[in-house]
mmCIF file with all atom_site columns, C-alpha atoms in Angstrom:
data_model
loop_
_atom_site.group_PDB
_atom_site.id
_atom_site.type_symbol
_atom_site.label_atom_id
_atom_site.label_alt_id
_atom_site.label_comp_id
_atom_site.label_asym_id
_atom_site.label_entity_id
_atom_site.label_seq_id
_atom_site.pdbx_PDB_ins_code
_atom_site.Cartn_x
_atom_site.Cartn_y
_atom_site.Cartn_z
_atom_site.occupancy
_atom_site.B_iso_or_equiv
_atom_site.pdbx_formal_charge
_atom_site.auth_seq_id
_atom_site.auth_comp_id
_atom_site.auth_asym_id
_atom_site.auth_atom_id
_atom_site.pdbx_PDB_model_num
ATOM 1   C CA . UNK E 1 1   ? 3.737   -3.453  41.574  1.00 0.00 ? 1   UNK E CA 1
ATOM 2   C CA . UNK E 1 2   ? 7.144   -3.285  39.845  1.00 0.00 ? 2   UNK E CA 1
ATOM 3   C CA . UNK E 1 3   ? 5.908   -6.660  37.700  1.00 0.00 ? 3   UNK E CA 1
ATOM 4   C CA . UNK E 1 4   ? 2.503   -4.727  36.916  1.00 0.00 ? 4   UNK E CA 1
ATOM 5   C CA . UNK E 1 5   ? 3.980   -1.538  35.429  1.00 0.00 ? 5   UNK E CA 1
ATOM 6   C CA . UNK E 1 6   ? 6.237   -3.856  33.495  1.00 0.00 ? 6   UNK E CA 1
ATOM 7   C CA . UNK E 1 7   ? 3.273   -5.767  31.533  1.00 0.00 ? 7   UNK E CA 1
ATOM 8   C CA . UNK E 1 8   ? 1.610   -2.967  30.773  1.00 0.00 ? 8   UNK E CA 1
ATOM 9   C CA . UNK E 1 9   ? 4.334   -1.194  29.426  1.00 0.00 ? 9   UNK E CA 1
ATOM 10  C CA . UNK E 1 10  ? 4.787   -4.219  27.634  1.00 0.00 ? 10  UNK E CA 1
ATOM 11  C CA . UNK E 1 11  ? 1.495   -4.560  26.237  1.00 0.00 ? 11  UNK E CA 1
ATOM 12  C CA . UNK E 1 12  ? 1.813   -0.922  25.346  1.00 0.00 ? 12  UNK E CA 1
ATOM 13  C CA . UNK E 1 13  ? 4.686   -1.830  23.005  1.00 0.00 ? 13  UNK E CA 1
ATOM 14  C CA . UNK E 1 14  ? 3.164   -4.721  21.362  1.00 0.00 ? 14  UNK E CA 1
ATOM 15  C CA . UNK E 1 15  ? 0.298   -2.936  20.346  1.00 0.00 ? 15  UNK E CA 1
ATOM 16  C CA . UNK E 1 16  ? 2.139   -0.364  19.039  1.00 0.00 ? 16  UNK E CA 1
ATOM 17  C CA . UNK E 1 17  ? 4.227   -3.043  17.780  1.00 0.00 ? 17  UNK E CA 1
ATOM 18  C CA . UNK E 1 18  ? 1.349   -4.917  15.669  1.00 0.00 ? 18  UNK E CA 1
ATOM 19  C CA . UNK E 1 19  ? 0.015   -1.655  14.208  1.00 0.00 ? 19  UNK E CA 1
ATOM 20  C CA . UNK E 1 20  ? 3.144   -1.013  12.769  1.00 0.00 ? 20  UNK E CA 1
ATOM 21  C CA . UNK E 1 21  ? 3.945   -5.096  11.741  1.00 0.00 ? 21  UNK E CA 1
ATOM 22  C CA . UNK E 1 22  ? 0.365   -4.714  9.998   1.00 0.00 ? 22  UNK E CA 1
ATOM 23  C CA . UNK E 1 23  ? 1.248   -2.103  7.511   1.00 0.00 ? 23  UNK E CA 1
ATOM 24  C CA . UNK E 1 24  ? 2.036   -3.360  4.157   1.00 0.00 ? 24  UNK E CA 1
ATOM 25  C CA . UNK E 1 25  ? 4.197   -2.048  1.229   1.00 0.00 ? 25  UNK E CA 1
ATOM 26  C CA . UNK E 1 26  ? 2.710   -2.940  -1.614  1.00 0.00 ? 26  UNK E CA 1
ATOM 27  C CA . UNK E 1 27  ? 4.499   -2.674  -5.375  1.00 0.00 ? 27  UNK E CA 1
ATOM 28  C CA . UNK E 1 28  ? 1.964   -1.308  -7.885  1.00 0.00 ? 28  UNK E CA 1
ATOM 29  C CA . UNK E 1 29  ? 2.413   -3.915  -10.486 1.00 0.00 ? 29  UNK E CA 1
ATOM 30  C CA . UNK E 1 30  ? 4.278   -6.114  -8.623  1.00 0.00 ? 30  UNK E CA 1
ATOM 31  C CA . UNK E 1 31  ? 7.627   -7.371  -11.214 1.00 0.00 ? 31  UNK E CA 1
ATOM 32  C CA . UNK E 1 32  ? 6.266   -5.446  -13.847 1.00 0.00 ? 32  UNK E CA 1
ATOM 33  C CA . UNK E 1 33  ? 6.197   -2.345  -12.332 1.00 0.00 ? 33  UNK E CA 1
ATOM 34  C CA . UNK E 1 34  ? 4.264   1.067   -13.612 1.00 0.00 ? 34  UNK E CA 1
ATOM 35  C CA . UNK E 1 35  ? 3.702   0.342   -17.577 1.00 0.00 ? 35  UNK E CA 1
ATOM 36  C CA . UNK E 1 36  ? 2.147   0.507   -20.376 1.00 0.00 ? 36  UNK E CA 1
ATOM 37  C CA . UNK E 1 37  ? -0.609  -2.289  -20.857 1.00 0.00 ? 37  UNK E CA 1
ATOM 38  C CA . UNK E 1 38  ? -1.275  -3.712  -17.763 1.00 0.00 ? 38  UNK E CA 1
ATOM 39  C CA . UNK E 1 39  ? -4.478  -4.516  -16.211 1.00 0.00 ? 39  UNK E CA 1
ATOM 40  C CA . UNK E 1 40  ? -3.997  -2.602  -12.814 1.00 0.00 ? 40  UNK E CA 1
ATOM 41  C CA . UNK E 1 41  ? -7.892  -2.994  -11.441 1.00 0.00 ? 41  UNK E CA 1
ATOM 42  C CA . UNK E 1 42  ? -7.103  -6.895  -11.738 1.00 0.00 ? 42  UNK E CA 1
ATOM 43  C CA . UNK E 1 43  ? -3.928  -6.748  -9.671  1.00 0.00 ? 43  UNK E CA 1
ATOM 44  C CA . UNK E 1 44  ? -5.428  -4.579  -7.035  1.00 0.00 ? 44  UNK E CA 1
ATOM 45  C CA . UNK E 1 45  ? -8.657  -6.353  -6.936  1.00 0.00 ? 45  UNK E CA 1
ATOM 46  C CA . UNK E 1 46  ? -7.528  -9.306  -3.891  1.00 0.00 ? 46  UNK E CA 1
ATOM 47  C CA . UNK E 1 47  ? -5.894  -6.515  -2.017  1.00 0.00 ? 47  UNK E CA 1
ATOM 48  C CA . UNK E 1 48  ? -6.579  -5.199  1.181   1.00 0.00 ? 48  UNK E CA 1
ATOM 49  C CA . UNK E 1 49  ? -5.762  -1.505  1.431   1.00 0.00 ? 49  UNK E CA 1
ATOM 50  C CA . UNK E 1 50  ? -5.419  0.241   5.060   1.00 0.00 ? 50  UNK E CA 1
ATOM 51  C CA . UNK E 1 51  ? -3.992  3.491   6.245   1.00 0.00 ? 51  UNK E CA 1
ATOM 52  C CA . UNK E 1 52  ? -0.820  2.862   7.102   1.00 0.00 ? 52  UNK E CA 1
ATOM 53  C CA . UNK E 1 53  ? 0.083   0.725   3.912   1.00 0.00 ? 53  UNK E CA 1
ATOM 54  C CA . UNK E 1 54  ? 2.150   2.262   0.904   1.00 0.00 ? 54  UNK E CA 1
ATOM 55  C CA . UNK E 1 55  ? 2.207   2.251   -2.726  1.00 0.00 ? 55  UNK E CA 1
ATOM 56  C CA . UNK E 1 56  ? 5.373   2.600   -4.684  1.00 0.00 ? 56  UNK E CA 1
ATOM 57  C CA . UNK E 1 57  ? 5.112   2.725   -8.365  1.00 0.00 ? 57  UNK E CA 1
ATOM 58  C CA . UNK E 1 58  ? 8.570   1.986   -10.181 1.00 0.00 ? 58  UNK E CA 1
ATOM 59  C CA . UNK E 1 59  ? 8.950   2.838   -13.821 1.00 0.00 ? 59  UNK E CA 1
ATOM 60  C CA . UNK E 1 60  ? 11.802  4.548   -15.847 1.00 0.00 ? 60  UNK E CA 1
ATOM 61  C CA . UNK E 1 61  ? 12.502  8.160   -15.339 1.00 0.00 ? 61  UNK E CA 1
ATOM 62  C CA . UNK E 1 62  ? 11.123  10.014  -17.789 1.00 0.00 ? 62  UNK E CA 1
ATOM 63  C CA . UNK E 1 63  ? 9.023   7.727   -19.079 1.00 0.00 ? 63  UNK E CA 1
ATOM 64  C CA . UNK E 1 64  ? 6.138   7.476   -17.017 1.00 0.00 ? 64  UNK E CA 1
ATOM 65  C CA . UNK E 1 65  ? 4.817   9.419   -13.924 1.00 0.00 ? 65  UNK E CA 1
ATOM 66  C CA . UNK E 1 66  ? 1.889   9.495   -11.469 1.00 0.00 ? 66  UNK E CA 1
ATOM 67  C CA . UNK E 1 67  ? -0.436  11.750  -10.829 1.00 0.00 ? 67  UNK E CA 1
ATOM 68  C CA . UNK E 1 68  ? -2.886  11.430  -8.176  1.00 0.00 ? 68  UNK E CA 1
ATOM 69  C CA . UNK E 1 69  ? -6.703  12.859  -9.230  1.00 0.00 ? 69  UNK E CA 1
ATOM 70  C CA . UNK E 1 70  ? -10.275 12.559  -8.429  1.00 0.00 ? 70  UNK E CA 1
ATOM 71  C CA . UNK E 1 71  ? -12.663 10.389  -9.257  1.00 0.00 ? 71  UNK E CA 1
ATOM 72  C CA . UNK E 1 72  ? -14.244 12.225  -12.386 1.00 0.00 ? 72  UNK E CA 1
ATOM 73  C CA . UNK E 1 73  ? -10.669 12.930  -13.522 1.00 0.00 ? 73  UNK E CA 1
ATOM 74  C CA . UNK E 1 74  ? -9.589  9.330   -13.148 1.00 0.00 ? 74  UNK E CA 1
ATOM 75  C CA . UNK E 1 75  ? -12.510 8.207   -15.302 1.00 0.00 ? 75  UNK E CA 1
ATOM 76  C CA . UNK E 1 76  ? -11.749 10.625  -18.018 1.00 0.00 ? 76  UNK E CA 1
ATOM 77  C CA . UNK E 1 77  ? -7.732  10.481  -17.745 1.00 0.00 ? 77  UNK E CA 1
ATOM 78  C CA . UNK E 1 78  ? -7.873  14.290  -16.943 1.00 0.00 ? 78  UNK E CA 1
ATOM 79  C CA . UNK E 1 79  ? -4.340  15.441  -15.825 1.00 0.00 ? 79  UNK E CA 1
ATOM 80  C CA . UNK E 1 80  ? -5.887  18.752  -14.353 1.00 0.00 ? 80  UNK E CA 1
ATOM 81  C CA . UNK E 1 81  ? -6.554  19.925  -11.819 1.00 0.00 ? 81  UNK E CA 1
ATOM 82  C CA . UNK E 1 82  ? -3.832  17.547  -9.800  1.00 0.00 ? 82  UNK E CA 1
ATOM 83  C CA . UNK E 1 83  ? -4.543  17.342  -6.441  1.00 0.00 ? 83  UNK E CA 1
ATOM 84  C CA . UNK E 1 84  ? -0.744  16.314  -5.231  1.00 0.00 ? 84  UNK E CA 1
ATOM 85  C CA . UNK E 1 85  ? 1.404   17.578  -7.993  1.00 0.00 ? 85  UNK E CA 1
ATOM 86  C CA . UNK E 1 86  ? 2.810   15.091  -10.146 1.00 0.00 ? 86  UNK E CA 1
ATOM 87  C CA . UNK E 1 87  ? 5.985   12.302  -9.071  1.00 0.00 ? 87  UNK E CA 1
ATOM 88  C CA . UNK E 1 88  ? 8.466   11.524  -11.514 1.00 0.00 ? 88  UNK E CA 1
ATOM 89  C CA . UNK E 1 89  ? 11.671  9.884   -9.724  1.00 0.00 ? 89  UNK E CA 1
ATOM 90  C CA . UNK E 1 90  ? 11.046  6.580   -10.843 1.00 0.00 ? 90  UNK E CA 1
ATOM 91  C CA . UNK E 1 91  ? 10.600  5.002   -7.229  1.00 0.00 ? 91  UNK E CA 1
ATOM 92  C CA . UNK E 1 92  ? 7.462   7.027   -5.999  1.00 0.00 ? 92  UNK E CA 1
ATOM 93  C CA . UNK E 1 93  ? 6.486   6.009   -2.069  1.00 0.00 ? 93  UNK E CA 1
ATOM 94  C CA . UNK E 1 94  ? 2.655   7.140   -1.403  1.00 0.00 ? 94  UNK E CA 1
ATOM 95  C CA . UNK E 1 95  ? 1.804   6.203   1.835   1.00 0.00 ? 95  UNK E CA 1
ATOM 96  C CA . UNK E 1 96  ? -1.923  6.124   2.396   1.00 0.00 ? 96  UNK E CA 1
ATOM 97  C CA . UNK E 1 97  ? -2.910  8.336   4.970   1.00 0.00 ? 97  UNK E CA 1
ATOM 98  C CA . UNK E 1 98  ? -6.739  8.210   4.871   1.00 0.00 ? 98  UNK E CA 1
ATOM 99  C CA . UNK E 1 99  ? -9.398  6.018   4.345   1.00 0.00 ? 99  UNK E CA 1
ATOM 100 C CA . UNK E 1 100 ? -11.533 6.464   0.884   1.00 0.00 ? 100 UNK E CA 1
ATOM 101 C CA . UNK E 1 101 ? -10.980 5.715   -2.638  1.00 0.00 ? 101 UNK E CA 1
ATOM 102 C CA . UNK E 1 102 ? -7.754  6.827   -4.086  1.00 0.00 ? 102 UNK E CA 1
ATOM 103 C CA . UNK E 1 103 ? -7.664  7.737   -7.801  1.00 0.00 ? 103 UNK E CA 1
ATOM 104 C CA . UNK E 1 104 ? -3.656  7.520   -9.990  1.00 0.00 ? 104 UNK E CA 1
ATOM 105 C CA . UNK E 1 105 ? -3.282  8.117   -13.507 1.00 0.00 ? 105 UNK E CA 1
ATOM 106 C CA . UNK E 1 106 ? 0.398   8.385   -15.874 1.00 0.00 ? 106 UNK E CA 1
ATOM 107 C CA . UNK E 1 107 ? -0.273  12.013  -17.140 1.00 0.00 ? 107 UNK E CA 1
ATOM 108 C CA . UNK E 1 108 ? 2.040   11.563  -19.673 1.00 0.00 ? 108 UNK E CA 1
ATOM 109 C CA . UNK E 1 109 ? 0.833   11.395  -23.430 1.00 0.00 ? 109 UNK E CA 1
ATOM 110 C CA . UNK E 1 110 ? -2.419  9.654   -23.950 1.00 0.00 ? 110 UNK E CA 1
ATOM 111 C CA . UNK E 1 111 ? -0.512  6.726   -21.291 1.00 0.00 ? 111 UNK E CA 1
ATOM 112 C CA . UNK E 1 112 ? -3.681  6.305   -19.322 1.00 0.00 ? 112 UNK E CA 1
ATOM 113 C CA . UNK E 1 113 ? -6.123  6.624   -21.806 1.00 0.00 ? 113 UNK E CA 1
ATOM 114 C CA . UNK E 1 114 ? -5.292  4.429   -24.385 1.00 0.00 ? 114 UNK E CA 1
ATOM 115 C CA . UNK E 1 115 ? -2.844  2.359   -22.177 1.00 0.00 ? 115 UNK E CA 1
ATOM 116 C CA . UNK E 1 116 ? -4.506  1.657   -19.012 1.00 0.00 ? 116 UNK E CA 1
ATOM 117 C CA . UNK E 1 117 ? -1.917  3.389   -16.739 1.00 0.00 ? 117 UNK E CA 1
ATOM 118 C CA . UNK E 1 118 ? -4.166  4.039   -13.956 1.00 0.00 ? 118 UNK E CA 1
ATOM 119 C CA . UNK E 1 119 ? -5.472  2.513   -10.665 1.00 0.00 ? 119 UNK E CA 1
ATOM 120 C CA . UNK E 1 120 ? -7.981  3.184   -8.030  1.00 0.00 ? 120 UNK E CA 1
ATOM 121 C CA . UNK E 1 121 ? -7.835  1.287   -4.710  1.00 0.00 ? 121 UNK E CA 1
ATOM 122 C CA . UNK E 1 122 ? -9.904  1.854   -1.921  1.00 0.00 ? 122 UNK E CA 1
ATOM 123 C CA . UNK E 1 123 ? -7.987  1.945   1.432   1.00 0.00 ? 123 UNK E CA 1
ATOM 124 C CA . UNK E 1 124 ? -9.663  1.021   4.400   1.00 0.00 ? 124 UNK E CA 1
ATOM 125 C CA . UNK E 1 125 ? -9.287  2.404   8.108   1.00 0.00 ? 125 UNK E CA 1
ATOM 126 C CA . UNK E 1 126 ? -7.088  0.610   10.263  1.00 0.00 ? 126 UNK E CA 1
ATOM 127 C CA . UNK E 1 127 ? -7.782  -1.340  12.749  1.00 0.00 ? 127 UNK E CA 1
ATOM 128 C CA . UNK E 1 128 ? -6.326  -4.155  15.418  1.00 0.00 ? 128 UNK E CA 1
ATOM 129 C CA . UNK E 1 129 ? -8.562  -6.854  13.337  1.00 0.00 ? 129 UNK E CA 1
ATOM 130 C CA . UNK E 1 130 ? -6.249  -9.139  10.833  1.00 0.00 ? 130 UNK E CA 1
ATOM 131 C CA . UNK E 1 131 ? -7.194  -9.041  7.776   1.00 0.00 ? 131 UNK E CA 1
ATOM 132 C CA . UNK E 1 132 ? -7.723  -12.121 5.719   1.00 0.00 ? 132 UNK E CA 1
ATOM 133 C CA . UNK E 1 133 ? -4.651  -14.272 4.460   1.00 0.00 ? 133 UNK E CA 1
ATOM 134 C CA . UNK E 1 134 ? -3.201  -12.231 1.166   1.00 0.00 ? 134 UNK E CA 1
ATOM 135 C CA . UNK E 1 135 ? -3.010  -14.130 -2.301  1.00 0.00 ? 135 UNK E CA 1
ATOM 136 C CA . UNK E 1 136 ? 0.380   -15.123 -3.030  1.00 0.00 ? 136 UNK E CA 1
ATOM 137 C CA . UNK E 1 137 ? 2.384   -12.938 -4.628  1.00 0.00 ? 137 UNK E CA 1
ATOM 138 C CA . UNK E 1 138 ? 6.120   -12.633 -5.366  1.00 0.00 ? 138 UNK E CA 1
ATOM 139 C CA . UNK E 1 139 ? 5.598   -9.617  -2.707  1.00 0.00 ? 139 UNK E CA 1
ATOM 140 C CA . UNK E 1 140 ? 4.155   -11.173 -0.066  1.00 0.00 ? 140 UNK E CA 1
ATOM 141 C CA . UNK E 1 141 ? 6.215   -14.358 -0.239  1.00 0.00 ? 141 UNK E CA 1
ATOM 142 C CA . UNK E 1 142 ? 8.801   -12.070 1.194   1.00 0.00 ? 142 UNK E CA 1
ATOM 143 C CA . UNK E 1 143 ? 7.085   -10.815 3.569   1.00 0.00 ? 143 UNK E CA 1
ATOM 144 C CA . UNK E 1 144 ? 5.679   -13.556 5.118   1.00 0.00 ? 144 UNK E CA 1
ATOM 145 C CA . UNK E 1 145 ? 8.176   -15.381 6.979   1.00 0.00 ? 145 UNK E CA 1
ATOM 146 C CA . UNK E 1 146 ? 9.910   -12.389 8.678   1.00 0.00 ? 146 UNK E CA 1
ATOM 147 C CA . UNK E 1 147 ? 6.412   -10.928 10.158  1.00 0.00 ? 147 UNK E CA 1
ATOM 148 C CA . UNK E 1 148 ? 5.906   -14.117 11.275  1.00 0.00 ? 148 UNK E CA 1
ATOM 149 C CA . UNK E 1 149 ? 8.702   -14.449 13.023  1.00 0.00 ? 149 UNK E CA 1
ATOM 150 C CA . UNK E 1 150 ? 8.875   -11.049 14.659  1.00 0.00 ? 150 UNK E CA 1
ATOM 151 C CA . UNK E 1 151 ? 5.647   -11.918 16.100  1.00 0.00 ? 151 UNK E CA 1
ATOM 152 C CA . UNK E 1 152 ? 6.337   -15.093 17.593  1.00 0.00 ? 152 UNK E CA 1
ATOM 153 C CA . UNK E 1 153 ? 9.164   -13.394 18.791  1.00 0.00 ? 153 UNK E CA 1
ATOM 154 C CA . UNK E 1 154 ? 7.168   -10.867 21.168  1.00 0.00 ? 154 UNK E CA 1
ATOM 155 C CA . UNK E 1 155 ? 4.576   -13.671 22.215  1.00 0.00 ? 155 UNK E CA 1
ATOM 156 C CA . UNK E 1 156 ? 7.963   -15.672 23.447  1.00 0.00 ? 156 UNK E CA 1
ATOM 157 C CA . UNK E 1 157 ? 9.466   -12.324 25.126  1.00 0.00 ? 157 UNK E CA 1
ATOM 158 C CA . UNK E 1 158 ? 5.911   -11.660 26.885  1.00 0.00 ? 158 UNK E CA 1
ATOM 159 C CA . UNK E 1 159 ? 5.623   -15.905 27.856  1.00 0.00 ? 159 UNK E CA 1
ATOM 160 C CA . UNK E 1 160 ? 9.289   -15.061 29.175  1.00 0.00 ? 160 UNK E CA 1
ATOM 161 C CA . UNK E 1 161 ? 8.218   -11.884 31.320  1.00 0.00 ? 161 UNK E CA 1
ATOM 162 C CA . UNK E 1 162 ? 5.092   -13.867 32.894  1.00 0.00 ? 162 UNK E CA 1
ATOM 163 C CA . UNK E 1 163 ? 6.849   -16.531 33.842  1.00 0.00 ? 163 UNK E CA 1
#
């Protein structure tokens, strides 16, 4: 009985465990950050967005800042009405709470209009299906390795507790 309660509890924790292993940060931009001139529908075109995920756009203070909009606004790089206020610390973390397109915009000068500072990604629900192998990135080259260790980790604790 005692060996019974133990697994589950177990199994509890490594599916808590993988939901959490399965979010991703990703860097908007990757090296080059949030800029002027950069083709941000291209770099977020082999990405999988979930809930659970975050964005963080890194630019100088003062320079740049996001804003996140609506569709129609995104489309005509309309800074009003904002529907989240606008970040400026240089490091904004957006985690992505719910499924749907998601529309950002730099609201500063004519940035996104006439230098493609914006992005829309469409984030996907979760769920306990992997997605497919990401694209190589300087990002996920980091990433990589330690996920994969974590996890073989918990398969050799739960081999360990069966045994």
């Amino acid at each position: 009985m005692a060996s019974s309660h133990s697994t589950i509890i177990f199994m509890a924790t490594l599916v808590i465990l993988a939901t959490s292993i399965s979010a991703k940060e990703y860097i908007v931009g990757d090296g080059s950050g949030w800029t002027l001139d950069f083709d941000y529908q291209a770099w977020a075109k082999d990405k999988v967005f979930t809930v659970g995920d975050t964005l963080v756009f890194n630019y100088a203070p003062g320079a740049h800042n996001v804003m996140k909009v609506d569709g129609n606004n995104f489309q005509q790089c309309n800074i009003a009405p904002l529907l989240n206020g606008t970040l400026t610390s240089g490091r904004d973390v957006i985690p992505l709470k719910t499924s749907g397109m998601k529309w950002y915009i730099c609201g500063v000068g004519k940035h996104c209009e006439l230098r493609k500072m914006k992005l829309a990604i469409a984030v996907l629900p979760q769920t306990m299906i992997p997605a497919p192998a990401p694209s190589v990135s300087q990002s996920s080259k980091l990433a990589v390795p330690s996920i994969y260790g974590f996890v073989v980790a918990l398969f050799g604790g739960l081999v360990m507790l069966l045994a």
